[in-house]
Coordinates of C-alpha atoms and ligand atoms in Angstrom, one line a residue:
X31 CA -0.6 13.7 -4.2
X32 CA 0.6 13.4 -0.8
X33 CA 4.1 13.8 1.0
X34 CA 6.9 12.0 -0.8
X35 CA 7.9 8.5 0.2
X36 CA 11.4 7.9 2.2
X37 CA 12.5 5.6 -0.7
X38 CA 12.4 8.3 -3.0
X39 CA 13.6 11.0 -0.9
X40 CA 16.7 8.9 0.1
X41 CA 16.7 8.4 -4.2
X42 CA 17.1 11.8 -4.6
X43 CA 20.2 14.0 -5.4
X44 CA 21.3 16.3 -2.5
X45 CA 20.7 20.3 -3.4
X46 CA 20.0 21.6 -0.4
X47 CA 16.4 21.7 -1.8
X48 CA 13.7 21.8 1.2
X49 CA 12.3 18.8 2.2
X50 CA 9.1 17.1 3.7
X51 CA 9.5 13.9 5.6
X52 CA 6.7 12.2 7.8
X53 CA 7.2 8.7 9.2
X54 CA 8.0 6.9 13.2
X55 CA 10.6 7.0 15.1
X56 CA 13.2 4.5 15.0
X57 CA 16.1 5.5 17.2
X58 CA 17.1 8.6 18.6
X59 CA 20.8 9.8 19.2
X60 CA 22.3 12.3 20.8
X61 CA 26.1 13.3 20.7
X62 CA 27.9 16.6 21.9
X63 CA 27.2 18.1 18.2
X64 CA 24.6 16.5 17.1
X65 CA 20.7 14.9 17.6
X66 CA 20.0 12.3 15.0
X67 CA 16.7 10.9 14.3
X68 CA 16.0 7.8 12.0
X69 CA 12.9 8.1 10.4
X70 CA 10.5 5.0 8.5
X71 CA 7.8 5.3 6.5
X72 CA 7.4 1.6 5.8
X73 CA 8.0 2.7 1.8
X74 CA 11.7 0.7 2.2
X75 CA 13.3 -1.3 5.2
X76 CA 15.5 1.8 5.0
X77 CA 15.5 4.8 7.2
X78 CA 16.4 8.3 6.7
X79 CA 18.4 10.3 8.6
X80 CA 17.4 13.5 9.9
X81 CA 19.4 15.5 12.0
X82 CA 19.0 18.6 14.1
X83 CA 21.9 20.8 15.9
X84 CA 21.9 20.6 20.3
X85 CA 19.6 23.6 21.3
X86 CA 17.7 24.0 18.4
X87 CA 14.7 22.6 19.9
X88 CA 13.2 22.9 23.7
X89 CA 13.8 19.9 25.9
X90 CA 10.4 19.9 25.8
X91 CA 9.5 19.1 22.7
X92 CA 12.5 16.5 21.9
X93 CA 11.4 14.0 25.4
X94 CA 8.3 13.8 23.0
X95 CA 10.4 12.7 20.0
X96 CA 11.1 8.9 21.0
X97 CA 10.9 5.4 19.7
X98 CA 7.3 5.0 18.3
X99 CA 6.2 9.1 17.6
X100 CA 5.4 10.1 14.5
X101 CA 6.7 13.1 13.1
X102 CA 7.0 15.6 9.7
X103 CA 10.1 17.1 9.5
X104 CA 10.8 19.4 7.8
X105 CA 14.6 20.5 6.3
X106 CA 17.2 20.3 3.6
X107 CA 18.4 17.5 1.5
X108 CA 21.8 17.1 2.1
X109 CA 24.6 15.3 1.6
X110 CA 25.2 12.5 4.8
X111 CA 28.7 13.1 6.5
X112 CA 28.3 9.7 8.6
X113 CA 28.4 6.5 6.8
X114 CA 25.3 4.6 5.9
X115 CA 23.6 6.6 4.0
X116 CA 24.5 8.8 1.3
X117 CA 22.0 12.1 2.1
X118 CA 20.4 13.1 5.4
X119 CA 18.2 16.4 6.3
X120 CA 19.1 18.9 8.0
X121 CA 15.8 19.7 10.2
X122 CA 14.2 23.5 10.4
X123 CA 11.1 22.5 11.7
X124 CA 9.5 19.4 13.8
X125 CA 6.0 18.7 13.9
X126 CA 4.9 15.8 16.6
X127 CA 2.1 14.0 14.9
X128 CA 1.7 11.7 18.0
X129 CA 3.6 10.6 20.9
X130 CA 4.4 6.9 22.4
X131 CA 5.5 6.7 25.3
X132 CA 8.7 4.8 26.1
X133 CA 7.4 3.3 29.6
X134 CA 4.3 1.8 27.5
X135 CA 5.3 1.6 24.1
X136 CA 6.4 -2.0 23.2
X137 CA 8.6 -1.8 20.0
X138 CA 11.8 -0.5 21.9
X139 CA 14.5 -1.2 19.3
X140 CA 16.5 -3.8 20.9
X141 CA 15.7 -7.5 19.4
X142 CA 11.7 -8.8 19.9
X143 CA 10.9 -12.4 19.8
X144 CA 9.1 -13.8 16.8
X145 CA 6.5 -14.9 19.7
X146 CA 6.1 -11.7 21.3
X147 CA 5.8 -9.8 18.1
X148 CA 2.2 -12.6 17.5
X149 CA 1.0 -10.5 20.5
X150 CA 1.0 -7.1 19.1
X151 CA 0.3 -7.9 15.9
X152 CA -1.5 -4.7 15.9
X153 CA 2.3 -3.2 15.8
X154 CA 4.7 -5.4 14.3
X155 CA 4.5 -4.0 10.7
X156 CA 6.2 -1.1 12.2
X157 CA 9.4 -3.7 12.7
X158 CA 11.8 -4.0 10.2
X159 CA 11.3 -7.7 9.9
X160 CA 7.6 -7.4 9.3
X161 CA 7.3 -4.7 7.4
X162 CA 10.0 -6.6 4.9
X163 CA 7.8 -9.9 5.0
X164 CA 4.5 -7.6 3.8
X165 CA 6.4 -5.6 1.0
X166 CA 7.5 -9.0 0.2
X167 CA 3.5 -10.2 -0.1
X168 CA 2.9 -7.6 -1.8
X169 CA 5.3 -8.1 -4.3
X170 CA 4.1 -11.2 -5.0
X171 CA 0.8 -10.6 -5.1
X172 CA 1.3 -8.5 -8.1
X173 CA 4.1 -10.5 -10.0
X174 CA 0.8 -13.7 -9.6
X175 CA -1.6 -11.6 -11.3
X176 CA 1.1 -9.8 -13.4
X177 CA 2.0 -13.6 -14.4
X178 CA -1.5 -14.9 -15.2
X179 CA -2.6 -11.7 -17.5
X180 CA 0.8 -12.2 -19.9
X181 CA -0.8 -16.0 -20.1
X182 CA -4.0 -14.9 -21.5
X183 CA -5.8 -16.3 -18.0
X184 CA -8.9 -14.0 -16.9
X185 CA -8.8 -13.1 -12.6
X186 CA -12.6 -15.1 -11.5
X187 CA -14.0 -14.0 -8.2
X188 CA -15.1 -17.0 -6.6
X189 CA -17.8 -17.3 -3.7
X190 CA -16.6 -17.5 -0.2
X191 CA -19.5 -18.5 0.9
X192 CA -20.8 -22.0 -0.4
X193 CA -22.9 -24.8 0.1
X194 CA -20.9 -27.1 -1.3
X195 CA -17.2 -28.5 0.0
X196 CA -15.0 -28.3 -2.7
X197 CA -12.4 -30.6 -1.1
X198 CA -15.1 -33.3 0.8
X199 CA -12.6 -32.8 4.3
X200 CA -15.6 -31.7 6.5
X201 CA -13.3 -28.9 7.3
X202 CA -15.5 -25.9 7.5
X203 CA -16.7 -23.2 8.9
X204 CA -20.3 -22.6 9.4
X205 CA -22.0 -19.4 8.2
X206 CA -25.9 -19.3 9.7
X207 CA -27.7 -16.3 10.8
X208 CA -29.3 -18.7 13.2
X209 CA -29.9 -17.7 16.6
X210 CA -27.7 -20.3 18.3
X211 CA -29.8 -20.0 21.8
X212 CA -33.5 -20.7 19.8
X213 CA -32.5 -22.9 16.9
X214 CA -35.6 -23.7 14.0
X215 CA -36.4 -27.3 14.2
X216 CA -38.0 -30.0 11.7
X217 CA -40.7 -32.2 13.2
X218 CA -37.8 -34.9 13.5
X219 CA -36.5 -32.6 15.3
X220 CA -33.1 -31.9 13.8
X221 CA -32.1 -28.0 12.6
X222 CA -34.0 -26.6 9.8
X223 CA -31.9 -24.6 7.8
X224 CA -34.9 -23.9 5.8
X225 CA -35.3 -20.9 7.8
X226 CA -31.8 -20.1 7.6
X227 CA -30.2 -17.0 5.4
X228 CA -29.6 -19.1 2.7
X229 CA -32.8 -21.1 3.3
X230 CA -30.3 -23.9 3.0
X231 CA -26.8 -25.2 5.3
X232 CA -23.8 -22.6 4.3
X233 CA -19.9 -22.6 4.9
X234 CA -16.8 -20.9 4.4
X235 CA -15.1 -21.9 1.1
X236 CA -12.5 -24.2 1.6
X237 CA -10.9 -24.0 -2.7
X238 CA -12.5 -21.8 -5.2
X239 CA -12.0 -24.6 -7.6
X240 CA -15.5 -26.3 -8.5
X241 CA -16.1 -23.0 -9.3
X242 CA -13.2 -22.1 -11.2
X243 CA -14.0 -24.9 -13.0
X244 CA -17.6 -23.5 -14.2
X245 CA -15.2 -20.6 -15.5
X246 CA -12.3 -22.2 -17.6
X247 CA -15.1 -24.7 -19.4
X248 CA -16.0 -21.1 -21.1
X249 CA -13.1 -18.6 -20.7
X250 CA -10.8 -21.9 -21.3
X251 CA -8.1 -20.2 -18.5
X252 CA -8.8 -18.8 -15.4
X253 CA -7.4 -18.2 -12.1
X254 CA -9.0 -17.2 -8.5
X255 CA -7.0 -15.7 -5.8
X256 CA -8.7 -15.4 -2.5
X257 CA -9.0 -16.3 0.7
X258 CA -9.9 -19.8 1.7
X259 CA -11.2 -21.4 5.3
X260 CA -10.1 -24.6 6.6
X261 CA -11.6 -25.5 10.4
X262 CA -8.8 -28.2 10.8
X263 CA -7.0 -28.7 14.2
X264 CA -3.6 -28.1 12.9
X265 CA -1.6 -26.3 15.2
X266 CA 1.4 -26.2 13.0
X267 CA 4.1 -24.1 11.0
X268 CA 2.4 -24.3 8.0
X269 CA -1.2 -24.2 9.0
X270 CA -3.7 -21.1 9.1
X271 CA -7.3 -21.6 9.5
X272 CA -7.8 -18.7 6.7
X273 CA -5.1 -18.5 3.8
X274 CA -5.0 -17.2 0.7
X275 CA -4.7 -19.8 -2.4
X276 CA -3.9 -18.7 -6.0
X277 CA -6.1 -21.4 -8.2
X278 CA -5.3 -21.3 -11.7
X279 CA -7.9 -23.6 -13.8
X280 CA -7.1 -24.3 -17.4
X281 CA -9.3 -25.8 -20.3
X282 CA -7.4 -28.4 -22.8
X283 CA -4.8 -29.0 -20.4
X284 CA -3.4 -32.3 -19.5
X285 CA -1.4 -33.6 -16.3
X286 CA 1.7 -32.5 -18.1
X287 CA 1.0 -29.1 -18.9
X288 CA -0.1 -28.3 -15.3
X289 CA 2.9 -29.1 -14.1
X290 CA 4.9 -27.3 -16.5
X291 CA 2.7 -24.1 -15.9
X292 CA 3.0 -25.0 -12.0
X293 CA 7.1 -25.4 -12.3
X294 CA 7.2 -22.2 -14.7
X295 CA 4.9 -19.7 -12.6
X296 CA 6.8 -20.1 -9.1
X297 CA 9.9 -19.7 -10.8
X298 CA 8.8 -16.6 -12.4
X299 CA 6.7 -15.0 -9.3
X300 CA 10.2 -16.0 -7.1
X301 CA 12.1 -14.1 -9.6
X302 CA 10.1 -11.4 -9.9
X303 CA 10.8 -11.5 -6.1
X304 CA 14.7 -11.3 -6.3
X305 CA 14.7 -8.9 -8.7
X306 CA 12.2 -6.1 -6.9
X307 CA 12.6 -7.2 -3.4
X308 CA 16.5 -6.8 -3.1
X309 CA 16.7 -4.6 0.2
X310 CA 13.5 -6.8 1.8
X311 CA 15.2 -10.3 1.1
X312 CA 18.9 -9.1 2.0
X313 CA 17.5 -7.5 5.4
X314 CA 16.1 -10.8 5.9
X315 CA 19.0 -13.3 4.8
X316 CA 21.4 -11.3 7.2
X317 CA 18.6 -12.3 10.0
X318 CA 18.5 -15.7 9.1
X319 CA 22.3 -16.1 8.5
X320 CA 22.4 -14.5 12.6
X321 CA 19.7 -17.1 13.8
X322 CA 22.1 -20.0 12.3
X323 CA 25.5 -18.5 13.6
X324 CA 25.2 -21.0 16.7
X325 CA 24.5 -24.2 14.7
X326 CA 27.0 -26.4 13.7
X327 CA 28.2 -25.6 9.6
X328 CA 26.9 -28.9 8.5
X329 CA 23.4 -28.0 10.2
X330 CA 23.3 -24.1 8.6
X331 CA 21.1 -23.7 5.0
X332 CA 22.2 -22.4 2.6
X333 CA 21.7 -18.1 2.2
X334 CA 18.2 -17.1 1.4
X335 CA 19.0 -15.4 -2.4
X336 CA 21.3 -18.4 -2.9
X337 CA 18.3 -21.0 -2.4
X338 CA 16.1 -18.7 -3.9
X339 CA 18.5 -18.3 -6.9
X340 CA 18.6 -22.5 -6.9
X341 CA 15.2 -23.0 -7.1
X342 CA 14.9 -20.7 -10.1
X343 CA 17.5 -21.9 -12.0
X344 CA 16.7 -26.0 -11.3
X345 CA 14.4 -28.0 -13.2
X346 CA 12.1 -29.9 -10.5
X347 CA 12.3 -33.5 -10.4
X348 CA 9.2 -35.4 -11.1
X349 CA 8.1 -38.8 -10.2
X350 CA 5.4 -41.0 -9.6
X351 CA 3.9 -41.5 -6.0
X352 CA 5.0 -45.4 -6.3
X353 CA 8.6 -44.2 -7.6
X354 CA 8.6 -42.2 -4.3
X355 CA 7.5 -45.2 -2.0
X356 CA 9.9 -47.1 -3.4
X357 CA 12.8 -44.6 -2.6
X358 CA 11.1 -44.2 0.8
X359 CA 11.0 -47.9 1.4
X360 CA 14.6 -47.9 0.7
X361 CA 15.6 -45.2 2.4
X362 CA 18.1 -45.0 5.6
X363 CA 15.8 -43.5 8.3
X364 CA 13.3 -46.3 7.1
X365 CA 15.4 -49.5 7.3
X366 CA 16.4 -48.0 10.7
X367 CA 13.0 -47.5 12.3
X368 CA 13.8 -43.4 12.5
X369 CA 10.7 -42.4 10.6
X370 CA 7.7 -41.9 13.4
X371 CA 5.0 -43.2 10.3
X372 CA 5.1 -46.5 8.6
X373 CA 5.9 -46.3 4.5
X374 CA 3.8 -48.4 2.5
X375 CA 1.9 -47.9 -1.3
X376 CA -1.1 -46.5 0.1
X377 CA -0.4 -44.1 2.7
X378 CA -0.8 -40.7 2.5
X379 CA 2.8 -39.0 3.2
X380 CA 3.3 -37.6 5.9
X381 CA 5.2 -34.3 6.2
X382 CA 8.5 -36.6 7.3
X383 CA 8.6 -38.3 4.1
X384 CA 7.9 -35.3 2.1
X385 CA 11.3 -33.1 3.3
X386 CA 13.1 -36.8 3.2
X387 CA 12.5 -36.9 -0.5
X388 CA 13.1 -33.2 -1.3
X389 CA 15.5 -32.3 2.0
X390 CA 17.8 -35.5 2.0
X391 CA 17.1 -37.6 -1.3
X392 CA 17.1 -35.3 -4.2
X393 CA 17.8 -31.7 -3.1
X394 CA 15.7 -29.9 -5.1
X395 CA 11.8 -29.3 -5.1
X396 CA 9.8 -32.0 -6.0
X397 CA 6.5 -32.9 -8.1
X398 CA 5.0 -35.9 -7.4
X399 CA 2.0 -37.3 -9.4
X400 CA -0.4 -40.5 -10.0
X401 CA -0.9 -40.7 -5.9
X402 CA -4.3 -43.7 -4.9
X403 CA -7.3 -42.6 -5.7
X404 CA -8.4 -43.3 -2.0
X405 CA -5.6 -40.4 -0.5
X406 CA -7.2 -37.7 -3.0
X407 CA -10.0 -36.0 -4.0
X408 CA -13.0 -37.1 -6.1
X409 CA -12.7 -34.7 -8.9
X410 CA -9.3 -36.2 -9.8
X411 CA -8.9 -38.0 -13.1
X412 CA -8.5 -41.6 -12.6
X413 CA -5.6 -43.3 -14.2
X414 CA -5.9 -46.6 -17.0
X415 CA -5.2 -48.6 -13.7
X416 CA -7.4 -47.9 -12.2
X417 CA -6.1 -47.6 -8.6
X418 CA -4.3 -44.2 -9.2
X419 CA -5.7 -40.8 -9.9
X420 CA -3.6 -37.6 -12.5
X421 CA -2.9 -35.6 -9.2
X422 CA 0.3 -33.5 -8.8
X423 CA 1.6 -32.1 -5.8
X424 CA 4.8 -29.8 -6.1
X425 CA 7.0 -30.2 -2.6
X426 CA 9.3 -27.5 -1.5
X427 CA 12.5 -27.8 0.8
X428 CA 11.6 -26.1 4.1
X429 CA 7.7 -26.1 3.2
X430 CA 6.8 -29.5 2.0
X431 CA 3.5 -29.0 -0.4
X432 CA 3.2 -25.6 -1.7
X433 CA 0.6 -26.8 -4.6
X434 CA -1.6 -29.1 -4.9
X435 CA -3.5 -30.3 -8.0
X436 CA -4.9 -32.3 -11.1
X437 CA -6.0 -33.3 -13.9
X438 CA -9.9 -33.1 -13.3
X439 CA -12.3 -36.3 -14.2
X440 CA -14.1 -34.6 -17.2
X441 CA -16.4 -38.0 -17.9
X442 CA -19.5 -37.8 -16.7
X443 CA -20.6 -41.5 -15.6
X444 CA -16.9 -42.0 -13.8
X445 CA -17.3 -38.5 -11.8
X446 CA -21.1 -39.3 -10.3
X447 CA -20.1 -42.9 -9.3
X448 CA -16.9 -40.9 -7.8
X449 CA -19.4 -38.9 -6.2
X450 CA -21.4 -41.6 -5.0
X451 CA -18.3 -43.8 -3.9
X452 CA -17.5 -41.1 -0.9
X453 CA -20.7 -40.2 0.0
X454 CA -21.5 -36.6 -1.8
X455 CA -25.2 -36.3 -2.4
X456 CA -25.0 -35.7 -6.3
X457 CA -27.9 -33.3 -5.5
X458 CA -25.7 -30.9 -3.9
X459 CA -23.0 -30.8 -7.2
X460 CA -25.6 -30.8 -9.7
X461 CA -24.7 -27.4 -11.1
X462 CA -20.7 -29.4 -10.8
X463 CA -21.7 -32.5 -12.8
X464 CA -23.6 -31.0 -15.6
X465 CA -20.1 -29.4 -17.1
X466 CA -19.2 -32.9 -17.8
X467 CA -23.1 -33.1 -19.5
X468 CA -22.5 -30.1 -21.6
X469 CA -19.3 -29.8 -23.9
X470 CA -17.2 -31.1 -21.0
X471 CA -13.6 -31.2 -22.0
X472 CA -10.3 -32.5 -20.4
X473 CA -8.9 -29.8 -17.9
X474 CA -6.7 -29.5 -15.1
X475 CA -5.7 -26.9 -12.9
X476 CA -3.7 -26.7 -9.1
X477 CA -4.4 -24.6 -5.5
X478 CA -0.9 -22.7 -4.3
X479 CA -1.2 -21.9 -0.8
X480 CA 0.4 -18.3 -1.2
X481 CA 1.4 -18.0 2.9
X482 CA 3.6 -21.1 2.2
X483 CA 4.9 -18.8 -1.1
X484 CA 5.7 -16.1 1.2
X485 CA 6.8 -18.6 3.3
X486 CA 9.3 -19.8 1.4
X487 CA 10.6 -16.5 -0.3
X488 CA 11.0 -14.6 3.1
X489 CA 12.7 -17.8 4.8
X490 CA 10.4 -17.4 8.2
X491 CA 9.9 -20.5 9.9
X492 CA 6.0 -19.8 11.0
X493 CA 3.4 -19.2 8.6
X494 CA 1.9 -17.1 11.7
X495 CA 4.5 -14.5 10.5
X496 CA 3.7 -13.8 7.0
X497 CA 0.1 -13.2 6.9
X498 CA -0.4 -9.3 8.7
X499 CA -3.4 -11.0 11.0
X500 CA -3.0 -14.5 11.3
X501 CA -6.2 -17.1 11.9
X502 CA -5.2 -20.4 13.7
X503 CA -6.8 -22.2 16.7
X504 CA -8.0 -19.9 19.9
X505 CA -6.3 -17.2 17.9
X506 CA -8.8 -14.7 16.0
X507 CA -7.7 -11.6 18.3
X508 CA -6.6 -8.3 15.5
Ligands
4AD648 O1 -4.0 -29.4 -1.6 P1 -5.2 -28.5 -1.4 O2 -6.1 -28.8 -0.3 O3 -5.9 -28.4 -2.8 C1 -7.0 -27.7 -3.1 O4 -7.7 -27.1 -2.3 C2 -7.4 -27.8 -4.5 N1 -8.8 -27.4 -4.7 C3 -6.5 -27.0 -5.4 C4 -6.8 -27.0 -6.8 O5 -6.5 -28.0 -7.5 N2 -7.4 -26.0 -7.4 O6 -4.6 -27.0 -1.1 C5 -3.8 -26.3 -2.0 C6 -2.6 -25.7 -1.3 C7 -1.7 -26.6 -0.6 O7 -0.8 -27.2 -1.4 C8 -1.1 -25.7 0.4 O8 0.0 -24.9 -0.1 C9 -2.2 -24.7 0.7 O9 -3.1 -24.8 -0.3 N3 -2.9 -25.0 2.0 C10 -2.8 -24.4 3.1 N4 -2.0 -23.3 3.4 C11 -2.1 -22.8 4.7 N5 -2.9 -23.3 5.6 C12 -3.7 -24.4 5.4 N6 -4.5 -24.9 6.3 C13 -3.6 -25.0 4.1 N7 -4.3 -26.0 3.5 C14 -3.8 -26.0 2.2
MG649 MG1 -3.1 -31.1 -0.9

């Protein structure tokens, strides 16, 4: 079943058994007695060494072996005499798969900007960096699902195309098969999506949720994972305009147990992580600890595994959304103006406040719960008070809200006048509403934004960098 991988060649025990290796062109060196060739397959950050003797091969054929080509080799396993690796091979045979030419190929290996690399996104998971980050997502990918199957949860597949907006941000994305130059109109003149596909208006998903919701009031526990569309103007480090969110949705579950599950699944997908990702995350603490080497000590963070390590092995503090006002309110940076938004019960926070509380205040990631009803959404249960709604949002150091979620409003009347209240036509959600007609129950459930997982587990600063073809403003190019 095709050639074998680089990580298990360089796995192997040196016999001077014959070897097949195919893979690209890292580096090429040539010494008096020697022409060494490191060779990636993108099966580890590591390379192998292959090394043929001066002479062996025509001049010819070794100007077409440089940064970029691809080649199968072909040799013996043996022992390495440098240092760095323990076995190399000892080349017979070259074959040149393909060629890239040094005077256009843009991966030369010297150091490529983070910015640069956005351009060729096309290439970059041939870089060491990238191609760390994406058997990084990958990883975690598998330890989510991995995770939710041990729990008894069942994977739903969720629309991406709806005609309802989960979140009720106005944030989507249109999907019409409308000709845009000779739109259908009613006699009053506006569009008629009558005559569109769906013979009604259509969008992008923004949550798999209300869906997800259909699901756990009969499979009790559920989760989605998919990708989700958000037409918001955010031209920020932790914004992408399509992003994958894991949406676990759980029957008989209050406020409290969704945080518990929330607190106990990052911890274990983060392990899982450190445990199966040690080359990938040391590769990329070394490039973080070489980013910092010009900041002042006091400014550095701390190594990657180490906060990885911390997060895993902390409890999270919890508090309530007025606990956290209050600590805002009498914070430093507030008393002395340095905070650009004003604090008050009410607002939403903004991403300032958020890293004050985790970053300065308490150190550690963060759930906060019982936020205004006004800041959240209307599926949220409402409170006793009545002014506060059973939302949680966990906040990370670095990332600021890697989940949000709830306990959901499972009565009836108090979800339609919710409905009502901000302006939903009840029409649209009747398929929503009737769970809470029919054997609703109370449930709860949370939306992690997995770039901002990947995010925080590979330490990059841009959450342009951890997706392999990133959607944001202007930007829709690979
Ligand atoms: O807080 P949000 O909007 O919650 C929901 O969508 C709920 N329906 C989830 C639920 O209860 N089932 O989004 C959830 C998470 C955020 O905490 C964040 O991590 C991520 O999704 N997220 C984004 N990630 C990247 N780019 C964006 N534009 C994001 N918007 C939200
Ligand atoms: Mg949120």
């Amino acid at each position: 079943m095709g050639p074998l991988q680089i990580k298990d060649i360089l796995q192997t025990a040196p016999e001077n058994q014959s070897v097949v290796v195919k893979g690209w062109v890292r580096t090429k060196r040539e010494s008096k007695n020697a022409i060494f060739i490191a060779l990636n397959d993108g099966s580890t950050i590591n390379n192998i060494q292959v090394v043929a003797e001066p002479g062996q091969f025509s001049a010819e054929l070794l100007l077409t072996v440089t940064t970029g080509s691809c080649l199968k080799v072909t040799g013996e396993l043996i022992a390495s005499q440098g240092a760095g690796q323990t076995v190399e091979v000892k080349i017979s045979d070259i074959e040149v798969y393909g060629t890239a030419d040094p005077e256009e190929y843009p991966l030369q290996p010297k150091k490529h900007s983070l910015e640069f690399l956005r351009e060729i996104a096309h290439l970059r998971p041939r870089t060491n960096t990238f191609s760390a980050i994406l058997r990084i997502r990958h990883a975690l990918a598998f330890a989510v699902h991995q995770y939710f199957n041990d729990k008894g949860f069942f994977y739903l597949h969720t629309p991406v195309i709806t005609a309802s907006d989960a979140e009720g941000a106005g944030e989507m994305f249109r999907v019409t098969t409308l000709d845009l130059n000779n739109l259908p109109r009613t006699e009053e003149g506006a569009i008629n999506f009558k005559e569109d596909f769906f013979g009604r208006e259509a969008n992008l998903t923004v949550s798999g949720q209300l869906e997800g919701e259909l699901g756990a009031m009969a499979l009790s526990k559920i989760y989605t994972f998919g990708p989700t569309f958000r037409a918001e103007n955010s031209n920020t480090t932790r914004h992408l305009a399509e992003f994958w969110m894991i949406e676990p949705e759980m029957a008989f579950f209050e406020l409290e147990d969704n945080m518990d599950l929330a607190e106990d699944f990052v911890k274990k997908v983060i392990t899982y992580a450190l445990i199966n990702c040690k080359d990938d995350l040391n590769f990329l603490q070394n490039r973080l600890t070489e980013e910092e080497k010009n900041k002042p000590q006091n400014e550095r963070s701390l190594p990657l595994l180490e906060k990885l390590a911390f997060v895993v092995d902390n409890p999270f503090e919890r508090l309530t959304y007025t606990e956290a006002i209050d600590i805002l309110l009498k914070s430093k940076p507030h008393k002395e103006g340095k905070f650009q938004f004003p604090v008050g019960w009410g607002i939403d926070l903004s991403s300032e406040h958020e890293r004050y509380l985790v970053e300065k205040h308490f150190k550690k990631p963060v759930i906060l719960t019982n936020y205004p009803r006004e800041i959240k959404s209307f599926y949220m249960k409402l409170d006793e008070d009545g002014k506060t709604v059973r939302a949680m949002d966990v906040l990370f150091p670095g990332i600021g809200e890697i989940i949000g979620g709830s306990q959901r409003e499972e009565s009836y009347e108090k979800l339609l006048g919710r409905v009502k209240e901000i302006g939903i036509d009840p029409e649209n959600l009747w398929w929503y509403l009737e769970t809470r007609k029919f054997g609703t129950a109370p449930h709860s459930g949370f939306g992690l934004g997995f770039e901002r997982l990947v995010q925080f587990v590979t330490g990059m600063g841009n959450i342009r960098d951890v997706i392999p073809f990133p959607r944001y403003p202007k930007s829709a190019e690979f």
